[in-house]
mmCIF file of C-alpha atoms and ligand atoms in Angstrom:
data_model
loop_
_atom_site.group_PDB
_atom_site.id
_atom_site.type_symbol
_atom_site.label_atom_id
_atom_site.label_comp_id
_atom_site.label_asym_id
_atom_site.label_seq_id
_atom_site.Cartn_x
_atom_site.Cartn_y
_atom_site.Cartn_z
ATOM 1 C CA MET T 634 126.146 115.622 81.493
ATOM 2 C CA GLU T 635 126.786 117.742 83.611
ATOM 3 C CA GLU T 636 124.173 120.040 82.401
ATOM 4 C CA LYS T 637 121.065 116.613 83.206
ATOM 5 C CA ASN T 638 123.048 116.753 86.620
ATOM 6 C CA GLU T 639 122.429 120.968 87.018
ATOM 7 C CA GLN T 640 119.041 120.610 86.202
ATOM 8 C CA VAL T 641 118.277 117.511 89.179
ATOM 9 C CA ILE T 642 119.970 120.039 91.128
ATOM 10 C CA LYS T 643 117.722 123.036 90.672
ATOM 11 C CA TYR T 644 114.813 120.998 90.948
ATOM 12 C CA ARG T 645 115.401 119.355 93.955
ATOM 13 C CA GLN T 646 115.788 122.928 95.280
ATOM 14 C CA VAL T 647 112.887 124.088 93.738
ATOM 15 C CA MET T 648 110.607 120.819 94.951
ATOM 16 C CA GLY T 649 112.424 120.934 98.445
ATOM 17 C CA ASN T 650 111.082 124.564 98.979
ATOM 18 C CA TYR T 651 107.583 123.064 98.156
ATOM 19 C CA PRO T 652 105.526 123.058 101.277
ATOM 20 C CA THR T 653 103.445 119.479 101.865
ATOM 21 C CA GLY T 654 102.102 117.917 104.764
ATOM 22 C CA VAL T 655 103.541 114.611 105.448
ATOM 23 C CA THR T 656 101.385 111.317 105.566
ATOM 24 C CA VAL T 657 102.425 107.706 106.180
ATOM 25 C CA VAL T 658 101.404 105.284 103.703
ATOM 26 C CA THR T 659 100.797 101.693 105.516
ATOM 27 C CA ALA T 660 99.211 98.263 103.544
ATOM 28 C CA LEU T 661 99.404 94.865 104.911
ATOM 29 C CA ASN T 662 101.985 92.230 102.921
ATOM 30 C CA ASP T 663 101.642 88.893 101.667
ATOM 31 C CA SER T 664 102.198 87.294 104.823
ATOM 32 C CA GLU T 665 100.129 89.768 106.988
ATOM 33 C CA GLN T 666 102.648 92.141 107.695
ATOM 34 C CA PRO T 667 102.361 96.109 108.532
ATOM 35 C CA ILE T 668 104.407 97.673 106.073
ATOM 36 C CA GLY T 669 104.753 101.358 105.940
ATOM 37 C CA LEU T 670 106.745 105.130 104.515
ATOM 38 C CA THR T 671 106.679 108.457 105.056
ATOM 39 C CA VAL T 672 105.227 109.931 102.361
ATOM 40 C CA ASN T 673 105.178 113.778 101.011
ATOM 41 C CA SER T 674 104.187 113.694 97.205
ATOM 42 C CA PHE T 675 100.328 112.094 98.588
ATOM 43 C CA ALA T 676 97.920 114.300 96.103
ATOM 44 C CA SER T 677 94.336 114.735 95.396
ATOM 45 C CA VAL T 678 93.165 113.651 91.974
ATOM 46 C CA SER T 679 88.829 113.416 91.327
ATOM 47 C CA LEU T 680 85.973 114.193 93.991
ATOM 48 C CA ASP T 681 83.871 111.276 91.425
ATOM 49 C CA PRO T 682 84.968 108.621 92.104
ATOM 50 C CA LEU T 683 86.829 109.845 94.792
ATOM 51 C CA LEU T 684 90.490 109.462 94.075
ATOM 52 C CA ILE T 685 94.215 110.115 95.825
ATOM 53 C CA LEU T 686 97.664 109.748 94.398
ATOM 54 C CA TRP T 687 101.068 108.785 95.711
ATOM 55 C CA SER T 688 104.390 107.859 94.434
ATOM 56 C CA ILE T 689 106.569 104.914 95.506
ATOM 57 C CA ASP T 690 110.160 105.273 94.816
ATOM 58 C CA LYS T 691 111.141 101.874 93.092
ATOM 59 C CA ASN T 692 114.235 101.597 95.583
ATOM 60 C CA VAL T 693 111.995 101.501 98.524
ATOM 61 C CA GLY T 694 112.631 98.213 100.294
ATOM 62 C CA THR T 695 108.835 97.178 100.405
ATOM 63 C CA TYR T 696 108.230 98.434 97.125
ATOM 64 C CA GLU T 697 107.354 94.973 95.180
ATOM 65 C CA GLU T 698 104.969 94.779 98.340
ATOM 66 C CA PHE T 699 103.176 97.602 97.844
ATOM 67 C CA LEU T 700 102.816 96.762 94.227
ATOM 68 C CA LYS T 701 100.911 93.469 95.191
ATOM 69 C CA THR T 702 98.492 94.956 97.705
ATOM 70 C CA ASP T 703 94.841 95.458 96.807
ATOM 71 C CA ARG T 704 94.340 98.162 99.044
ATOM 72 C CA PHE T 705 96.343 100.717 101.161
ATOM 73 C CA ALA T 706 95.991 103.659 103.769
ATOM 74 C CA VAL T 707 96.704 107.249 104.218
ATOM 75 C CA ASN T 708 97.755 108.388 107.570
ATOM 76 C CA ILE T 709 97.523 112.024 107.340
ATOM 77 C CA LEU T 710 100.024 113.450 110.305
ATOM 78 C CA ALA T 711 99.289 115.971 112.842
ATOM 79 C CA SER T 712 101.401 118.457 114.129
ATOM 80 C CA HIS T 713 103.030 116.428 117.482
ATOM 81 C CA GLN T 714 103.963 113.461 114.803
ATOM 82 C CA GLY T 715 107.289 114.541 113.575
ATOM 83 C CA ASP T 716 108.609 111.438 115.064
ATOM 84 C CA LEU T 717 106.630 109.346 113.000
ATOM 85 C CA CYS T 718 107.668 111.020 109.527
ATOM 86 C CA THR T 719 111.210 110.119 110.735
ATOM 87 C CA LEU T 720 110.549 107.178 112.206
ATOM 88 C CA PHE T 721 108.925 105.763 108.995
ATOM 89 C CA ALA T 722 111.317 106.999 106.591
ATOM 90 C CA THR T 723 114.434 105.185 108.708
ATOM 91 C CA ARG T 724 115.710 102.432 106.812
ATOM 92 C CA GLY T 725 116.743 99.454 109.252
ATOM 93 C CA GLU T 726 113.832 100.139 112.256
ATOM 94 C CA ASP T 727 111.185 97.937 113.751
ATOM 95 C CA ARG T 728 108.413 100.402 112.276
ATOM 96 C CA PHE T 729 105.399 98.711 113.684
ATOM 97 C CA ALA T 730 107.128 97.985 117.025
ATOM 98 C CA LYS T 731 108.157 101.439 118.050
ATOM 99 C CA CYS T 732 104.315 103.320 117.101
ATOM 100 C CA GLU T 733 100.952 102.982 118.185
ATOM 101 C CA TRP T 734 98.644 101.331 115.484
ATOM 102 C CA GLU T 735 95.998 99.424 115.218
ATOM 103 C CA GLN T 736 94.619 97.048 112.371
ATOM 104 C CA SER T 737 91.159 98.250 110.856
ATOM 105 C CA ALA T 738 88.014 96.625 109.944
ATOM 106 C CA LEU T 739 89.051 96.509 106.438
ATOM 107 C CA ASN T 740 91.882 94.541 107.302
ATOM 108 C CA LEU T 741 94.545 97.315 107.021
ATOM 109 C CA PRO T 742 97.087 98.924 109.960
ATOM 110 C CA VAL T 743 96.919 102.480 111.050
ATOM 111 C CA LEU T 744 98.451 104.728 113.098
ATOM 112 C CA SER T 745 96.838 105.921 116.191
ATOM 113 C CA ASN T 746 96.084 109.739 117.038
ATOM 114 C CA THR T 747 96.744 110.672 113.600
ATOM 115 C CA LEU T 748 94.857 113.711 111.803
ATOM 116 C CA ALA T 749 93.122 111.519 108.977
ATOM 117 C CA VAL T 750 92.941 108.538 107.720
ATOM 118 C CA LEU T 751 91.924 107.694 104.398
ATOM 119 C CA GLN T 752 91.734 103.882 103.522
ATOM 120 C CA CYS T 753 91.600 102.842 99.351
ATOM 121 C CA LYS T 754 91.193 100.500 97.112
ATOM 122 C CA THR T 755 94.085 100.512 94.633
ATOM 123 C CA TYR T 756 92.786 102.002 91.230
ATOM 124 C CA ARG T 757 95.686 102.514 88.868
ATOM 125 C CA GLN T 758 99.126 102.081 89.320
ATOM 126 C CA VAL T 759 101.509 104.217 86.541
ATOM 127 C CA ASP T 760 105.038 103.341 85.847
ATOM 128 C CA ALA T 761 106.863 106.907 86.100
ATOM 129 C CA GLY T 762 110.711 107.244 85.946
ATOM 130 C CA ASP T 763 112.241 106.203 88.810
ATOM 131 C CA HIS T 764 108.635 105.906 90.905
ATOM 132 C CA MET T 765 104.974 104.122 90.455
ATOM 133 C CA ILE T 766 102.130 106.258 90.636
ATOM 134 C CA LEU T 767 99.778 104.565 92.899
ATOM 135 C CA ILE T 768 96.004 105.811 92.604
ATOM 136 C CA GLY T 769 93.651 104.748 95.259
ATOM 137 C CA GLU T 770 89.963 104.894 95.274
ATOM 138 C CA VAL T 771 88.893 106.369 98.993
ATOM 139 C CA VAL T 772 86.652 104.110 100.128
ATOM 140 C CA ASP T 773 86.595 104.941 104.282
ATOM 141 C CA ILE T 774 87.491 109.126 105.532
ATOM 142 C CA GLN T 775 88.254 109.127 109.430
ATOM 143 C CA ASN T 776 89.173 112.739 110.536
ATOM 144 C CA ALA T 777 89.897 113.933 113.747
ATOM 145 C CA ASP T 778 89.629 118.310 114.845
ATOM 146 C CA LYS T 779 93.891 118.202 114.514
ATOM 147 C CA GLU T 780 96.536 120.716 113.214
ATOM 148 C CA PRO T 781 98.449 119.330 110.188
ATOM 149 C CA LEU T 782 102.202 118.130 110.165
ATOM 150 C CA LEU T 783 104.117 120.379 107.659
ATOM 151 C CA TYR T 784 107.259 119.570 105.608
ATOM 152 C CA HIS T 785 109.577 122.028 103.916
ATOM 153 C CA GLN T 786 113.625 121.841 103.178
ATOM 154 C CA ARG T 787 114.063 118.995 105.017
ATOM 155 C CA LYS T 788 112.514 119.842 108.400
ATOM 156 C CA PHE T 789 109.425 120.089 109.904
ATOM 157 C CA GLY T 790 107.122 121.980 111.654
ATOM 158 C CA GLU T 791 103.169 123.106 112.198
ATOM 159 C CA ILE T 792 100.671 125.951 110.476
ATOM 160 C CA PRO T 793 102.345 129.599 111.772
ATOM 161 C CA LYS T 794 100.022 131.060 114.070
ATOM 162 C CA SER T 795 99.837 134.174 111.685
ATOM 163 C CA PHE T 796 98.462 131.792 109.206
ATOM 164 C CA TYR T 797 95.259 131.969 111.893
ATOM 165 C CA ASN T 798 94.586 135.674 111.923
HETATM 166 C C1 LIG X 1308 108.960 113.513 104.349
HETATM 167 C C2 LIG X 1308 109.557 112.450 103.797
HETATM 168 C C3 LIG X 1308 108.642 112.060 102.426
HETATM 169 C C4 LIG X 1308 109.203 111.138 101.347
HETATM 170 N N1 LIG X 1308 107.997 111.403 100.388
HETATM 171 C C5 LIG X 1308 108.234 109.561 100.003
HETATM 172 C C6 LIG X 1308 107.616 109.219 99.012
HETATM 173 O O1 LIG X 1308 106.723 110.528 98.564
HETATM 174 N N2 LIG X 1308 107.285 108.486 98.416
HETATM 175 C C7 LIG X 1308 108.534 107.716 98.295
HETATM 176 O O2 LIG X 1308 108.764 106.560 97.906
HETATM 177 N N3 LIG X 1308 109.281 108.072 99.489
HETATM 178 C C8 LIG X 1308 109.247 108.782 100.311
HETATM 179 N N4 LIG X 1308 109.744 109.201 101.527
HETATM 180 C C9 LIG X 1308 111.094 108.097 101.606
HETATM 181 C C10 LIG X 1308 110.828 107.054 102.029
HETATM 182 O O3 LIG X 1308 110.204 107.750 103.277
HETATM 183 C C11 LIG X 1308 111.670 106.283 102.652
HETATM 184 O O4 LIG X 1308 112.688 105.784 101.514
HETATM 185 C C12 LIG X 1308 111.861 104.648 103.372
HETATM 186 O O5 LIG X 1308 110.854 104.854 104.196
HETATM 187 C C13 LIG X 1308 112.279 103.836 102.871
HETATM 188 O O6 LIG X 1308 112.470 102.557 103.235
HETATM 189 P P1 LIG X 1308 113.235 101.473 103.139
HETATM 190 O O7 LIG X 1308 113.888 101.265 104.221
HETATM 191 O O8 LIG X 1308 111.916 100.656 103.382
HETATM 192 O O9 LIG X 1308 113.611 101.019 101.571
HETATM 193 C C14 LIG X 1308 109.965 110.432 102.170
HETATM 194 C C15 LIG X 1308 110.194 110.768 103.183
HETATM 195 C C16 LIG X 1308 110.188 111.947 103.880
HETATM 196 C C17 LIG X 1308 111.663 112.023 104.959
#
């Protein structure tokens, strides 16, 4: 048992030291209310068809609601949107009352001023331990000329200037 805990600690150290971007995945639930959470498990999967994935913890409050939706939006945060990363990861916050967003033509809640938005149709749901992997087919792409928000060791930041030299 102890060995397993040690493995979990090491695993968390390794994954925490792996830098990522930050997204907020949003959808509408059965009652047409917007739902959303901060997600960094987002990854590209396929070009033909255009597929992406993210995984949701089965303990997330809106887990069942996300499983029922047939579409979702991946809002990729820009470097100035660290507050949205925190807002959409904080329990008990009225998340959509505290940020700017609009309903898209595909009837998805889309956050304003992000780096990019990928609107997706649910393609597959794959059960994976304490998470469910949601694979989406990208049906609409919005892209802005902005820098991404980065996440590393529980802190967020922007791409260092040295990267651009
Ligand atoms: C940077 C960051 C990345 C996260 N990535 C994920 C993720 O990929 N999947 C997930 O289920 N939760 C992820 N979370 C945690 C969820 O955002 C958080 O558990 C969720 O908002 C809680 O929602 P609830 O209060 O409705 O349960 C992440 C949190 C942070 C700060």
